[in-house]
């Protein structure tokens, strides 16, 4: 099966280095918040070009801890997308704040700045742009709205390691950005992990306290709202190995995406469009088809593990029905048509051509015989 993402193949490509890193941690006797986490935080911050990085238990926790650090909670509204992973909205509710979901741009699938501006109220405290699929949202326009209304911008960069907008890396220039190291992400651990990055030294200190009950150095809790969410030494050691290979992996993703674009140009599918100021990080290669479910089954029968990542925008999940006061026609339409094709660094151009050939075969099979 040609998988949509293949963490096992990614591990196999660096198995010797990763095994050595794991052995080093096992023998060290230190398993939580020690040298490996500190080193990975330094190396990740340096790779991104940001001053501080704080390792935590997951991407979801990174988002909720960033909201806590900026004192966002009960009574505060946070504007975000409904076309996203549940985690984005779940994190807002974890801190007691109210998610306000708005529609996305129909071509780029990221938050539409005009709709953000229209959703701002006296209670709005933050915007969480989601750089979905690796496509950077328009950070220039979003920062301008945030400045105008005195809002914090906490970027959900869980899918966007390596993306940039207007020549600036996502996460390097903003209040805060949150990354996930879920195994299938562009930089994936062999378990859960997450990171918050910021250029604000004081907030970095607060985040270090908040990931452990608000503790200071003497384990006295000074800050309210602390939780337990730590990146562990094993995952940090594994991620240090993966980080060394990240630029190569990103370049491979970009070249496979180019190959898809060329191979699928005549397919009749709606292909991804990179926003004009953006550099896409190609976490997922998402196409749109009016016959999405038939195409999905056709491909799966041919050994191609295409996936529908988001069958419903968040406000149409039963557990989030309380957000559904407004309709979001673009997000709702996109979810009916999207399909993620296999895209990961262990794939070859021949794999891309195989997928494209099977999509062509499906298209031909749909032509009515007259
Ligand atoms: C994966 C993901 C998250 C959550 O990350 P976890 O590490 O799984 O908690 C948040 N937002 C988006 C857009 C994601 O894709």
Short mmCIF file of C-alpha atoms in Angstrom, two decimals, residues 10 13-14 47 161-162 184-188 241-257 279-283 343-347:
data_model
loop_
_atom_site.label_atom_id
_atom_site.label_comp_id
_atom_site.label_asym_id
_atom_site.label_seq_id
_atom_site.Cartn_x
_atom_site.Cartn_y
_atom_site.Cartn_z
CA UNK A 10 10.91 7.67 7.48
CA UNK A 13 15.79 5.83 6.37
CA UNK A 14 17.57 6.98 9.58
CA UNK A 47 16.78 26.17 12.53
CA UNK A 161 7.44 23.27 9.51
CA UNK A 162 9.31 25.00 6.67
CA UNK A 184 3.21 11.93 10.36
CA UNK A 185 4.02 15.66 10.55
CA UNK A 186 6.82 17.24 8.49
CA UNK A 187 9.07 16.81 11.54
CA UNK A 188 7.72 13.74 13.30
CA UNK A 241 18.22 13.24 14.42
CA UNK A 242 15.13 14.04 12.30
CA UNK A 243 15.87 17.79 12.43
CA UNK A 244 19.27 17.20 10.79
CA UNK A 245 17.46 15.69 7.81
CA UNK A 246 14.52 18.11 7.75
CA UNK A 247 15.68 20.41 4.94
CA UNK A 248 16.33 17.40 2.70
CA UNK A 249 12.89 15.99 3.56
CA UNK A 250 11.22 19.35 2.82
CA UNK A 251 13.00 19.63 -0.53
CA UNK A 252 11.83 16.11 -1.41
CA UNK A 253 8.23 17.02 -0.50
CA UNK A 254 8.41 20.13 -2.72
CA UNK A 255 9.80 18.19 -5.66
CA UNK A 256 7.13 15.46 -5.34
CA UNK A 257 4.45 18.19 -5.20
CA UNK A 279 6.21 29.16 0.31
CA UNK A 280 4.25 25.95 0.85
CA UNK A 281 5.68 23.27 3.18
CA UNK A 282 3.77 20.45 1.42
CA UNK A 283 2.65 18.57 4.50
CA UNK A 343 3.10 12.53 -0.18
CA UNK A 344 6.08 11.72 2.00
CA UNK A 345 9.86 11.85 1.63
CA UNK A 346 10.30 8.09 1.12
CA UNK A 347 8.18 8.20 -2.07
#
